[in-house]
Amino acid sequence: MAITGPAATVLSTDTHGRGRLVEAFGDVRRARNIAVIVPGVGWTGPLLRDESGAGRRHPAVQARSLLAEMERRDPGTPAAVVVWLDYDAPAGIDPDAARSDRAVEGAPRLAAFVDGLSASARVTVVCHSYGSVVCGHAAPRLHVSSLVVVGSPGMDVWSRAALHTSATVWAGIAPDDPIGLVPHTRVDGLGHAADPTAPGFGARSLPVDGAHGHNGYLVAGTASLDAIAQIVTGHNPSVRRSAS
């Protein structure tokens, strides 16, 4: 597909592990609305940097889609979207993905990165798939306005309160996202606990109309992209909070 929008600005790169990369779309230094996307399994620094043949699954494509929607909603406010892959994501749906070691190891770096952003910016962290496990462990140290969780296998907690965050927590899952088939359990270090979209978890429900599969949440025309852009720009969508 054609790639539209700003070129990526590399903020950091590291050859450690499978390769790490943090890149920004838009001027993160001037931005007053910032979204930080934390990708899930299968991504490496080299894969993220390679946009040849990039489709809707590619985080750079998703970042540009979100940035465009943010700018459409709040054209007078400088905005930026960061793709943060400064952790070693599991290679796929494998034993590493069922465990939390990689998330625990990466969480302090996510918190440190967010702390380094402008104190005058509104920051939202958008956590996709295994990235939501990273966000779950980073949550007590994340000074952000909102956490948005999509396609999550769990955040290693049984309730929103257990995240120990003052951020507003939003969660959504598409009806045909196969991650919905993952058992929500935690036994002997395997599994990631409760479904953040479940009644009783305590998150606000993110609309997902039009989103399909595991990678369709930041696609133009979906209710999820529209809602996330509203959240990042401080215009909270009118959606219900799940039962606590």
JSON list of C-alpha atoms in Angstrom, two decimals:
[
{"chain": "A", "resi": 1, "resn": "MET", "atom": "CA", "xyz": [0.00, 0.00, 0.00]},
{"chain": "A", "resi": 2, "resn": "ALA", "atom": "CA", "xyz": [1.07, 3.60, -0.50]},
{"chain": "A", "resi": 3, "resn": "ILE", "atom": "CA", "xyz": [2.68, 5.11, 2.57]},
{"chain": "A", "resi": 4, "resn": "THR", "atom": "CA", "xyz": [1.41, 8.59, 3.34]},
{"chain": "A", "resi": 5, "resn": "GLY", "atom": "CA", "xyz": [2.27, 10.94, 6.16]},
{"chain": "A", "resi": 6, "resn": "PRO", "atom": "CA", "xyz": [5.54, 12.05, 7.73]},
{"chain": "A", "resi": 7, "resn": "ALA", "atom": "CA", "xyz": [8.73, 10.04, 7.58]},
{"chain": "A", "resi": 8, "resn": "ALA", "atom": "CA", "xyz": [9.85, 8.29, 10.73]},
{"chain": "A", "resi": 9, "resn": "THR", "atom": "CA", "xyz": [12.31, 10.07, 13.00]},
{"chain": "A", "resi": 10, "resn": "VAL", "atom": "CA", "xyz": [14.47, 7.57, 14.87]},
{"chain": "A", "resi": 11, "resn": "LEU", "atom": "CA", "xyz": [14.64, 8.43, 18.57]},
{"chain": "A", "resi": 12, "resn": "SER", "atom": "CA", "xyz": [16.70, 5.42, 19.61]},
{"chain": "A", "resi": 13, "resn": "THR", "atom": "CA", "xyz": [17.95, 2.15, 18.23]},
{"chain": "A", "resi": 14, "resn": "ASP", "atom": "CA", "xyz": [19.64, -0.83, 19.82]},
{"chain": "A", "resi": 15, "resn": "THR", "atom": "CA", "xyz": [20.94, -4.11, 18.44]},
{"chain": "A", "resi": 16, "resn": "HIS", "atom": "CA", "xyz": [20.32, -5.87, 21.75]},
{"chain": "A", "resi": 17, "resn": "GLY", "atom": "CA", "xyz": [18.31, -9.06, 21.46]},
{"chain": "A", "resi": 18, "resn": "ARG", "atom": "CA", "xyz": [16.20, -9.16, 18.30]},
{"chain": "A", "resi": 19, "resn": "GLY", "atom": "CA", "xyz": [16.72, -5.44, 17.72]},
{"chain": "A", "resi": 20, "resn": "ARG", "atom": "CA", "xyz": [14.93, -2.50, 19.30]},
{"chain": "A", "resi": 21, "resn": "LEU", "atom": "CA", "xyz": [13.70, 0.75, 17.78]},
{"chain": "A", "resi": 22, "resn": "VAL", "atom": "CA", "xyz": [11.81, 3.83, 18.93]},
{"chain": "A", "resi": 23, "resn": "GLU", "atom": "CA", "xyz": [10.62, 6.19, 16.22]},
{"chain": "A", "resi": 24, "resn": "ALA", "atom": "CA", "xyz": [8.36, 9.21, 16.06]},
{"chain": "A", "resi": 25, "resn": "PHE", "atom": "CA", "xyz": [5.90, 10.54, 13.49]},
{"chain": "A", "resi": 26, "resn": "GLY", "atom": "CA", "xyz": [5.49, 14.28, 13.92]},
{"chain": "A", "resi": 27, "resn": "ASP", "atom": "CA", "xyz": [7.66, 16.57, 16.05]},
{"chain": "A", "resi": 28, "resn": "VAL", "atom": "CA", "xyz": [7.63, 14.94, 19.48]},
{"chain": "A", "resi": 29, "resn": "ARG", "atom": "CA", "xyz": [9.50, 17.90, 21.01]},
{"chain": "A", "resi": 30, "resn": "ARG", "atom": "CA", "xyz": [6.79, 20.40, 20.06]},
{"chain": "A", "resi": 31, "resn": "ALA", "atom": "CA", "xyz": [3.80, 18.10, 20.36]},
{"chain": "A", "resi": 32, "resn": "ARG", "atom": "CA", "xyz": [1.15, 18.78, 22.97]},
{"chain": "A", "resi": 33, "resn": "ASN", "atom": "CA", "xyz": [-0.85, 15.64, 22.16]},
{"chain": "A", "resi": 34, "resn": "ILE", "atom": "CA", "xyz": [1.32, 12.50, 22.09]},
{"chain": "A", "resi": 35, "resn": "ALA", "atom": "CA", "xyz": [0.35, 8.89, 21.58]},
{"chain": "A", "resi": 36, "resn": "VAL", "atom": "CA", "xyz": [2.88, 6.15, 22.36]},
{"chain": "A", "resi": 37, "resn": "ILE", "atom": "CA", "xyz": [2.09, 2.85, 20.62]},
{"chain": "A", "resi": 38, "resn": "VAL", "atom": "CA", "xyz": [3.54, -0.30, 22.22]},
{"chain": "A", "resi": 39, "resn": "PRO", "atom": "CA", "xyz": [3.45, -3.16, 19.66]},
{"chain": "A", "resi": 40, "resn": "GLY", "atom": "CA", "xyz": [3.13, -6.84, 20.48]},
{"chain": "A", "resi": 41, "resn": "VAL", "atom": "CA", "xyz": [4.52, -10.16, 19.28]},
{"chain": "A", "resi": 42, "resn": "GLY", "atom": "CA", "xyz": [6.53, -10.61, 16.11]},
{"chain": "A", "resi": 43, "resn": "TRP", "atom": "CA", "xyz": [8.06, -7.16, 15.85]},
{"chain": "A", "resi": 44, "resn": "THR", "atom": "CA", "xyz": [11.77, -6.38, 15.85]},
{"chain": "A", "resi": 45, "resn": "GLY", "atom": "CA", "xyz": [13.73, -3.22, 15.16]},
{"chain": "A", "resi": 46, "resn": "PRO", "atom": "CA", "xyz": [14.68, -4.29, 11.62]},
{"chain": "A", "resi": 47, "resn": "LEU", "atom": "CA", "xyz": [11.10, -5.28, 10.77]},
{"chain": "A", "resi": 48, "resn": "LEU", "atom": "CA", "xyz": [9.77, -2.01, 12.12]},
{"chain": "A", "resi": 49, "resn": "ARG", "atom": "CA", "xyz": [12.29, 0.01, 10.09]},
{"chain": "A", "resi": 50, "resn": "ASP", "atom": "CA", "xyz": [11.42, -1.88, 6.89]},
{"chain": "A", "resi": 51, "resn": "GLU", "atom": "CA", "xyz": [8.28, -0.36, 5.41]},
{"chain": "A", "resi": 52, "resn": "SER", "atom": "CA", "xyz": [8.51, -2.05, 2.01]},
{"chain": "A", "resi": 53, "resn": "GLY", "atom": "CA", "xyz": [5.12, -3.61, 1.34]},
{"chain": "A", "resi": 54, "resn": "ALA", "atom": "CA", "xyz": [3.84, -2.33, 4.70]},
{"chain": "A", "resi": 55, "resn": "GLY", "atom": "CA", "xyz": [0.14, -2.99, 5.29]},
{"chain": "A", "resi": 56, "resn": "ARG", "atom": "CA", "xyz": [-2.30, -2.20, 8.03]},
{"chain": "A", "resi": 57, "resn": "ARG", "atom": "CA", "xyz": [-0.49, -4.48, 10.50]},
{"chain": "A", "resi": 58, "resn": "HIS", "atom": "CA", "xyz": [2.70, -2.39, 10.36]},
{"chain": "A", "resi": 59, "resn": "PRO", "atom": "CA", "xyz": [3.01, -0.08, 13.40]},
{"chain": "A", "resi": 60, "resn": "ALA", "atom": "CA", "xyz": [4.34, 2.76, 11.23]},
{"chain": "A", "resi": 61, "resn": "VAL", "atom": "CA", "xyz": [1.21, 2.65, 9.07]},
{"chain": "A", "resi": 62, "resn": "GLN", "atom": "CA", "xyz": [-0.95, 2.57, 12.20]},
{"chain": "A", "resi": 63, "resn": "ALA", "atom": "CA", "xyz": [0.98, 5.48, 13.70]},
{"chain": "A", "resi": 64, "resn": "ARG", "atom": "CA", "xyz": [0.42, 7.64, 10.63]},
{"chain": "A", "resi": 65, "resn": "SER", "atom": "CA", "xyz": [-3.28, 6.76, 10.57]},
{"chain": "A", "resi": 66, "resn": "LEU", "atom": "CA", "xyz": [-3.62, 7.78, 14.21]},
{"chain": "A", "resi": 67, "resn": "LEU", "atom": "CA", "xyz": [-1.63, 10.98, 13.70]},
{"chain": "A", "resi": 68, "resn": "ALA", "atom": "CA", "xyz": [-3.80, 12.00, 10.75]},
{"chain": "A", "resi": 69, "resn": "GLU", "atom": "CA", "xyz": [-6.95, 11.47, 12.79]},
{"chain": "A", "resi": 70, "resn": "MET", "atom": "CA", "xyz": [-5.50, 13.39, 15.76]},
{"chain": "A", "resi": 71, "resn": "GLU", "atom": "CA", "xyz": [-4.64, 16.32, 13.50]},
{"chain": "A", "resi": 72, "resn": "ARG", "atom": "CA", "xyz": [-8.09, 16.23, 11.91]},
{"chain": "A", "resi": 73, "resn": "ARG", "atom": "CA", "xyz": [-9.76, 16.39, 15.31]},
{"chain": "A", "resi": 74, "resn": "ASP", "atom": "CA", "xyz": [-7.49, 19.03, 16.82]},
{"chain": "A", "resi": 75, "resn": "PRO", "atom": "CA", "xyz": [-5.81, 20.85, 13.91]},
{"chain": "A", "resi": 76, "resn": "GLY", "atom": "CA", "xyz": [-4.47, 23.70, 16.01]},
{"chain": "A", "resi": 77, "resn": "THR", "atom": "CA", "xyz": [-2.48, 21.54, 18.43]},
{"chain": "A", "resi": 78, "resn": "PRO", "atom": "CA", "xyz": [0.93, 20.05, 17.54]},
{"chain": "A", "resi": 79, "resn": "ALA", "atom": "CA", "xyz": [0.74, 16.25, 17.66]},
{"chain": "A", "resi": 80, "resn": "ALA", "atom": "CA", "xyz": [3.03, 13.25, 17.42]},
{"chain": "A", "resi": 81, "resn": "VAL", "atom": "CA", "xyz": [2.79, 9.48, 17.56]},
{"chain": "A", "resi": 82, "resn": "VAL", "atom": "CA", "xyz": [5.67, 7.35, 18.82]},
{"chain": "A", "resi": 83, "resn": "VAL", "atom": "CA", "xyz": [6.14, 3.66, 18.09]},
{"chain": "A", "resi": 84, "resn": "TRP", "atom": "CA", "xyz": [7.99, 2.33, 21.12]},
{"chain": "A", "resi": 85, "resn": "LEU", "atom": "CA", "xyz": [9.72, -1.02, 20.62]},
{"chain": "A", "resi": 86, "resn": "ASP", "atom": "CA", "xyz": [12.47, -0.78, 23.21]},
{"chain": "A", "resi": 87, "resn": "TYR", "atom": "CA", "xyz": [11.84, -4.30, 24.43]},
{"chain": "A", "resi": 88, "resn": "ASP", "atom": "CA", "xyz": [12.31, -7.78, 23.03]},
{"chain": "A", "resi": 89, "resn": "ALA", "atom": "CA", "xyz": [8.84, -8.79, 21.90]},
{"chain": "A", "resi": 90, "resn": "PRO", "atom": "CA", "xyz": [8.12, -12.53, 21.70]},
{"chain": "A", "resi": 91, "resn": "ALA", "atom": "CA", "xyz": [8.67, -13.91, 18.21]},
{"chain": "A", "resi": 92, "resn": "GLY", "atom": "CA", "xyz": [5.13, -15.23, 17.94]},
{"chain": "A", "resi": 93, "resn": "ILE", "atom": "CA", "xyz": [2.45, -17.16, 19.78]},
{"chain": "A", "resi": 94, "resn": "ASP", "atom": "CA", "xyz": [4.99, -19.23, 21.66]},
{"chain": "A", "resi": 95, "resn": "PRO", "atom": "CA", "xyz": [6.01, -19.97, 25.28]},
{"chain": "A", "resi": 96, "resn": "ASP", "atom": "CA", "xyz": [7.63, -16.52, 25.56]},
{"chain": "A", "resi": 97, "resn": "ALA", "atom": "CA", "xyz": [4.27, -14.94, 24.73]},
{"chain": "A", "resi": 98, "resn": "ALA", "atom": "CA", "xyz": [2.58, -16.90, 27.52]},
{"chain": "A", "resi": 99, "resn": "ARG", "atom": "CA", "xyz": [5.13, -15.69, 30.07]},
{"chain": "A", "resi": 100, "resn": "SER", "atom": "CA", "xyz": [5.79, -12.18, 31.34]},
{"chain": "A", "resi": 101, "resn": "ASP", "atom": "CA", "xyz": [9.60, -12.05, 31.48]},
{"chain": "A", "resi": 102, "resn": "ARG", "atom": "CA", "xyz": [9.98, -9.84, 28.41]},
{"chain": "A", "resi": 103, "resn": "ALA", "atom": "CA", "xyz": [7.27, -7.48, 29.58]},
{"chain": "A", "resi": 104, "resn": "VAL", "atom": "CA", "xyz": [8.76, -7.19, 33.06]},
{"chain": "A", "resi": 105, "resn": "GLU", "atom": "CA", "xyz": [12.19, -6.49, 31.56]},
{"chain": "A", "resi": 106, "resn": "GLY", "atom": "CA", "xyz": [10.89, -3.81, 29.20]},
{"chain": "A", "resi": 107, "resn": "ALA", "atom": "CA", "xyz": [8.45, -2.01, 31.51]},
{"chain": "A", "resi": 108, "resn": "PRO", "atom": "CA", "xyz": [11.02, 0.22, 33.30]},
{"chain": "A", "resi": 109, "resn": "ARG", "atom": "CA", "xyz": [12.30, 1.48, 29.92]},
{"chain": "A", "resi": 110, "resn": "LEU", "atom": "CA", "xyz": [8.77, 2.33, 28.81]},
{"chain": "A", "resi": 111, "resn": "ALA", "atom": "CA", "xyz": [8.19, 4.30, 32.02]},
{"chain": "A", "resi": 112, "resn": "ALA", "atom": "CA", "xyz": [11.53, 6.09, 31.64]},
{"chain": "A", "resi": 113, "resn": "PHE", "atom": "CA", "xyz": [10.77, 7.00, 28.03]},
{"chain": "A", "resi": 114, "resn": "VAL", "atom": "CA", "xyz": [7.38, 8.45, 28.91]},
{"chain": "A", "resi": 115, "resn": "ASP", "atom": "CA", "xyz": [8.92, 10.37, 31.82]},
{"chain": "A", "resi": 116, "resn": "GLY", "atom": "CA", "xyz": [11.32, 11.96, 29.32]},
{"chain": "A", "resi": 117, "resn": "LEU", "atom": "CA", "xyz": [8.52, 13.45, 27.21]},
{"chain": "A", "resi": 118, "resn": "SER", "atom": "CA", "xyz": [7.47, 17.06, 27.61]},
{"chain": "A", "resi": 119, "resn": "ALA", "atom": "CA", "xyz": [5.73, 17.70, 30.92]},
{"chain": "A", "resi": 120, "resn": "SER", "atom": "CA", "xyz": [3.33, 20.04, 29.13]},
{"chain": "A", "resi": 121, "resn": "ALA", "atom": "CA", "xyz": [2.11, 17.35, 26.71]},
{"chain": "A", "resi": 122, "resn": "ARG", "atom": "CA", "xyz": [-0.98, 15.18, 27.11]},
{"chain": "A", "resi": 123, "resn": "VAL", "atom": "CA", "xyz": [0.34, 11.62, 26.74]},
{"chain": "A", "resi": 124, "resn": "THR", "atom": "CA", "xyz": [-1.66, 8.48, 26.02]},
{"chain": "A", "resi": 125, "resn": "VAL", "atom": "CA", "xyz": [-0.11, 5.03, 25.77]},
{"chain": "A", "resi": 126, "resn": "VAL", "atom": "CA", "xyz": [-1.78, 2.67, 23.27]},
{"chain": "A", "resi": 127, "resn": "CYS", "atom": "CA", "xyz": [-0.98, -0.95, 24.12]},
{"chain": "A", "resi": 128, "resn": "HIS", "atom": "CA", "xyz": [-1.56, -3.64, 21.52]},
{"chain": "A", "resi": 129, "resn": "SER", "atom": "CA", "xyz": [-1.48, -7.40, 22.09]},
{"chain": "A", "resi": 130, "resn": "TYR", "atom": "CA", "xyz": [1.56, -8.45, 24.19]},
{"chain": "A", "resi": 131, "resn": "GLY", "atom": "CA", "xyz": [2.37, -4.75, 24.41]},
{"chain": "A", "resi": 132, "resn": "SER", "atom": "CA", "xyz": [-0.48, -4.53, 26.92]},
{"chain": "A", "resi": 133, "resn": "VAL", "atom": "CA", "xyz": [1.44, -6.90, 29.22]},
{"chain": "A", "resi": 134, "resn": "VAL", "atom": "CA", "xyz": [4.35, -4.44, 29.09]},
{"chain": "A", "resi": 135, "resn": "CYS", "atom": "CA", "xyz": [1.93, -1.61, 29.87]},
{"chain": "A", "resi": 136, "resn": "GLY", "atom": "CA", "xyz": [0.45, -3.53, 32.77]},
{"chain": "A", "resi": 137, "resn": "HIS", "atom": "CA", "xyz": [3.83, -3.81, 34.45]},
{"chain": "A", "resi": 138, "resn": "ALA", "atom": "CA", "xyz": [4.75, -0.20, 33.64]},
{"chain": "A", "resi": 139, "resn": "ALA", "atom": "CA", "xyz": [1.38, 1.25, 34.69]},
{"chain": "A", "resi": 140, "resn": "PRO", "atom": "CA", "xyz": [2.24, 2.24, 38.29]},
{"chain": "A", "resi": 141, "resn": "ARG", "atom": "CA", "xyz": [5.16, 4.32, 36.96]},
{"chain": "A", "resi": 142, "resn": "LEU", "atom": "CA", "xyz": [3.47, 5.77, 33.87]},
{"chain": "A", "resi": 143, "resn": "HIS", "atom": "CA", "xyz": [2.53, 9.42, 34.28]},
{"chain": "A", "resi": 144, "resn": "VAL", "atom": "CA", "xyz": [-0.03, 9.57, 31.48]},
{"chain": "A", "resi": 145, "resn": "SER", "atom": "CA", "xyz": [-3.59, 10.75, 31.05]},
{"chain": "A", "resi": 146, "resn": "SER", "atom": "CA", "xyz": [-4.88, 7.52, 29.51]},
{"chain": "A", "resi": 147, "resn": "LEU", "atom": "CA", "xyz": [-3.97, 3.91, 28.80]},
{"chain": "A", "resi": 148, "resn": "VAL", "atom": "CA", "xyz": [-5.68, 2.31, 25.81]},
{"chain": "A", "resi": 149, "resn": "VAL", "atom": "CA", "xyz": [-5.55, -1.47, 25.56]},
{"chain": "A", "resi": 150, "resn": "VAL", "atom": "CA", "xyz": [-6.58, -3.31, 22.37]},
{"chain": "A", "resi": 151, "resn": "GLY", "atom": "CA", "xyz": [-6.34, -6.97, 21.40]},
{"chain": "A", "resi": 152, "resn": "SER", "atom": "CA", "xyz": [-4.99, -7.81, 24.84]},
{"chain": "A", "resi": 153, "resn": "PRO", "atom": "CA", "xyz": [-4.17, -11.28, 26.23]},
{"chain": "A", "resi": 154, "resn": "GLY", "atom": "CA", "xyz": [-4.29, -9.65, 29.70]},
{"chain": "A", "resi": 155, "resn": "MET", "atom": "CA", "xyz": [-2.22, -7.20, 31.72]},
{"chain": "A", "resi": 156, "resn": "ASP", "atom": "CA", "xyz": [-1.08, -9.58, 34.49]},
{"chain": "A", "resi": 157, "resn": "VAL", "atom": "CA", "xyz": [-3.67, -8.16, 36.87]},
{"chain": "A", "resi": 158, "resn": "TRP", "atom": "CA", "xyz": [-7.20, -9.16, 37.79]},
{"chain": "A", "resi": 159, "resn": "SER", "atom": "CA", "xyz": [-8.67, -5.66, 37.94]},
{"chain": "A", "resi": 160, "resn": "ARG", "atom": "CA", "xyz": [-8.08, -2.12, 36.79]},
{"chain": "A", "resi": 161, "resn": "ALA", "atom": "CA", "xyz": [-7.45, -1.10, 40.41]},
{"chain": "A", "resi": 162, "resn": "ALA", "atom": "CA", "xyz": [-4.49, -3.50, 40.55]},
{"chain": "A", "resi": 163, "resn": "LEU", "atom": "CA", "xyz": [-2.74, -1.43, 37.87]},
{"chain": "A", "resi": 164, "resn": "HIS", "atom": "CA", "xyz": [-2.19, 1.27, 40.52]},
{"chain": "A", "resi": 165, "resn": "THR", "atom": "CA", "xyz": [-2.54, 4.09, 38.01]},
{"chain": "A", "resi": 166, "resn": "SER", "atom": "CA", "xyz": [-4.44, 7.36, 38.01]},
{"chain": "A", "resi": 167, "resn": "ALA", "atom": "CA", "xyz": [-4.75, 7.17, 34.21]},
{"chain": "A", "resi": 168, "resn": "THR", "atom": "CA", "xyz": [-8.09, 6.49, 32.60]},
{"chain": "A", "resi": 169, "resn": "VAL", "atom": "CA", "xyz": [-7.96, 2.92, 31.27]},
{"chain": "A", "resi": 170, "resn": "TRP", "atom": "CA", "xyz": [-9.81, 2.01, 28.06]},
{"chain": "A", "resi": 171, "resn": "ALA", "atom": "CA", "xyz": [-10.05, -1.49, 26.60]},
{"chain": "A", "resi": 172, "resn": "GLY", "atom": "CA", "xyz": [-11.49, -2.99, 23.45]},
{"chain": "A", "resi": 173, "resn": "ILE", "atom": "CA", "xyz": [-11.39, -6.19, 21.41]},
{"chain": "A", "resi": 174, "resn": "ALA", "atom": "CA", "xyz": [-12.84, -6.90, 17.97]},
{"chain": "A", "resi": 175, "resn": "PRO", "atom": "CA", "xyz": [-15.37, -9.76, 17.82]},
{"chain": "A", "resi": 176, "resn": "ASP", "atom": "CA", "xyz": [-13.20, -11.66, 15.34]},
{"chain": "A", "resi": 177, "resn": "ASP", "atom": "CA", "xyz": [-9.86, -11.03, 17.06]},
{"chain": "A", "resi": 178, "resn": "PRO", "atom": "CA", "xyz": [-8.38, -14.49, 17.73]},
{"chain": "A", "resi": 179, "resn": "ILE", "atom": "CA", "xyz": [-6.75, -13.19, 20.92]},
{"chain": "A", "resi": 180, "resn": "GLY", "atom": "CA", "xyz": [-10.22, -13.57, 22.39]},
{"chain": "A", "resi": 181, "resn": "LEU", "atom": "CA", "xyz": [-9.67, -17.33, 22.41]},
{"chain": "A", "resi": 182, "resn": "VAL", "atom": "CA", "xyz": [-6.68, -17.05, 24.76]},
{"chain": "A", "resi": 183, "resn": "PRO", "atom": "CA", "xyz": [-7.52, -18.41, 28.23]},
{"chain": "A", "resi": 184, "resn": "HIS", "atom": "CA", "xyz": [-7.50, -15.66, 30.83]},
{"chain": "A", "resi": 185, "resn": "THR", "atom": "CA", "xyz": [-5.62, -17.38, 33.60]},
{"chain": "A", "resi": 186, "resn": "ARG", "atom": "CA", "xyz": [-2.33, -17.22, 35.45]},
{"chain": "A", "resi": 187, "resn": "VAL", "atom": "CA", "xyz": [-0.82, -20.50, 36.58]},
{"chain": "A", "resi": 188, "resn": "ASP", "atom": "CA", "xyz": [2.86, -21.16, 37.31]},
{"chain": "A", "resi": 189, "resn": "GLY", "atom": "CA", "xyz": [3.89, -18.01, 35.48]},
{"chain": "A", "resi": 190, "resn": "LEU", "atom": "CA", "xyz": [1.84, -18.79, 32.38]},
{"chain": "A", "resi": 191, "resn": "GLY", "atom": "CA", "xyz": [-1.00, -16.60, 31.18]},
{"chain": "A", "resi": 192, "resn": "HIS", "atom": "CA", "xyz": [-1.76, -12.93, 31.71]},
{"chain": "A", "resi": 193, "resn": "ALA", "atom": "CA", "xyz": [-4.74, -12.91, 34.09]},
{"chain": "A", "resi": 194, "resn": "ALA", "atom": "CA", "xyz": [-8.03, -11.11, 33.41]},
{"chain": "A", "resi": 195, "resn": "ASP", "atom": "CA", "xyz": [-9.46, -9.89, 30.13]},
{"chain": "A", "resi": 196, "resn": "PRO", "atom": "CA", "xyz": [-9.31, -6.06, 30.37]},
{"chain": "A", "resi": 197, "resn": "THR", "atom": "CA", "xyz": [-12.56, -5.85, 28.38]},
{"chain": "A", "resi": 198, "resn": "ALA", "atom": "CA", "xyz": [-14.43, -8.16, 30.76]},
{"chain": "A", "resi": 199, "resn": "PRO", "atom": "CA", "xyz": [-17.30, -6.90, 32.89]},
{"chain": "A", "resi": 200, "resn": "GLY", "atom": "CA", "xyz": [-15.88, -6.39, 36.36]},
{"chain": "A", "resi": 201, "resn": "PHE", "atom": "CA", "xyz": [-12.35, -5.46, 35.30]},
{"chain": "A", "resi": 202, "resn": "GLY", "atom": "CA", "xyz": [-13.18, -1.78, 35.60]},
{"chain": "A", "resi": 203, "resn": "ALA", "atom": "CA", "xyz": [-11.88, -0.33, 32.32]},
{"chain": "A", "resi": 204, "resn": "ARG", "atom": "CA", "xyz": [-13.91, 1.91, 30.09]},
{"chain": "A", "resi": 205, "resn": "SER", "atom": "CA", "xyz": [-15.22, 0.18, 26.97]},
{"chain": "A", "resi": 206, "resn": "LEU", "atom": "CA", "xyz": [-13.52, 1.27, 23.75]},
{"chain": "A", "resi": 207, "resn": "PRO", "atom": "CA", "xyz": [-15.81, 1.12, 20.70]},
{"chain": "A", "resi": 208, "resn": "VAL", "atom": "CA", "xyz": [-14.45, -1.22, 18.03]},
{"chain": "A", "resi": 209, "resn": "ASP", "atom": "CA", "xyz": [-17.11, -1.05, 15.30]},
{"chain": "A", "resi": 210, "resn": "GLY", "atom": "CA", "xyz": [-15.47, -1.68, 11.94]},
{"chain": "A", "resi": 211, "resn": "ALA", "atom": "CA", "xyz": [-12.28, -3.15, 13.43]},
{"chain": "A", "resi": 212, "resn": "HIS", "atom": "CA", "xyz": [-11.49, -6.65, 12.20]},
{"chain": "A", "resi": 213, "resn": "GLY", "atom": "CA", "xyz": [-8.96, -9.25, 13.29]},
{"chain": "A", "resi": 214, "resn": "HIS", "atom": "CA", "xyz": [-6.03, -8.73, 15.60]},
{"chain": "A", "resi": 215, "resn": "ASN", "atom": "CA", "xyz": [-4.52, -5.76, 13.76]},
{"chain": "A", "resi": 216, "resn": "GLY", "atom": "CA", "xyz": [-7.49, -3.66, 12.71]},
{"chain": "A", "resi": 217, "resn": "TYR", "atom": "CA", "xyz": [-7.82, -1.20, 15.57]},
{"chain": "A", "resi": 218, "resn": "LEU", "atom": "CA", "xyz": [-5.92, 1.71, 14.00]},
{"chain": "A", "resi": 219, "resn": "VAL", "atom": "CA", "xyz": [-7.38, 1.47, 10.51]},
{"chain": "A", "resi": 220, "resn": "ALA", "atom": "CA", "xyz": [-9.04, 4.50, 8.91]},
{"chain": "A", "resi": 221, "resn": "GLY", "atom": "CA", "xyz": [-12.81, 4.43, 9.18]},
{"chain": "A", "resi": 222, "resn": "THR", "atom": "CA", "xyz": [-12.99, 2.28, 12.31]},
{"chain": "A", "resi": 223, "resn": "ALA", "atom": "CA", "xyz": [-14.71, 3.40, 15.51]},
{"chain": "A", "resi": 224, "resn": "SER", "atom": "CA", "xyz": [-11.61, 2.35, 17.42]},
{"chain": "A", "resi": 225, "resn": "LEU", "atom": "CA", "xyz": [-9.30, 4.72, 15.52]},
{"chain": "A", "resi": 226, "resn": "ASP", "atom": "CA", "xyz": [-11.82, 7.52, 15.93]},
{"chain": "A", "resi": 227, "resn": "ALA", "atom": "CA", "xyz": [-12.18, 6.87, 19.67]},
{"chain": "A", "resi": 228, "resn": "ILE", "atom": "CA", "xyz": [-8.43, 6.57, 20.29]},
{"chain": "A", "resi": 229, "resn": "ALA", "atom": "CA", "xyz": [-7.83, 9.87, 18.47]},
{"chain": "A", "resi": 230, "resn": "GLN", "atom": "CA", "xyz": [-10.50, 11.49, 20.65]},
{"chain": "A", "resi": 231, "resn": "ILE", "atom": "CA", "xyz": [-8.88, 10.12, 23.80]},
{"chain": "A", "resi": 232, "resn": "VAL", "atom": "CA", "xyz": [-5.39, 11.28, 22.80]},
{"chain": "A", "resi": 233, "resn": "THR", "atom": "CA", "xyz": [-6.64, 14.79, 22.02]},
{"chain": "A", "resi": 234, "resn": "GLY", "atom": "CA", "xyz": [-8.64, 15.04, 25.24]},
{"chain": "A", "resi": 235, "resn": "HIS", "atom": "CA", "xyz": [-12.08, 14.66, 23.70]},
{"chain": "A", "resi": 236, "resn": "ASN", "atom": "CA", "xyz": [-13.24, 11.51, 25.44]},
{"chain": "A", "resi": 237, "resn": "PRO", "atom": "CA", "xyz": [-15.76, 9.49, 23.44]},
{"chain": "A", "resi": 238, "resn": "SER", "atom": "CA", "xyz": [-19.13, 8.91, 25.05]},
{"chain": "A", "resi": 239, "resn": "VAL", "atom": "CA", "xyz": [-18.81, 5.25, 25.97]},
{"chain": "A", "resi": 240, "resn": "ARG", "atom": "CA", "xyz": [-19.76, 3.35, 29.09]},
{"chain": "A", "resi": 241, "resn": "ARG", "atom": "CA", "xyz": [-17.56, 2.10, 31.89]},
{"chain": "A", "resi": 242, "resn": "SER", "atom": "CA", "xyz": [-17.76, -1.66, 32.42]},
{"chain": "A", "resi": 243, "resn": "ALA", "atom": "CA", "xyz": [-19.19, -2.85, 35.70]},
{"chain": "A", "resi": 244, "resn": "SER", "atom": "CA", "xyz": [-16.79, -2.79, 38.62]}
]
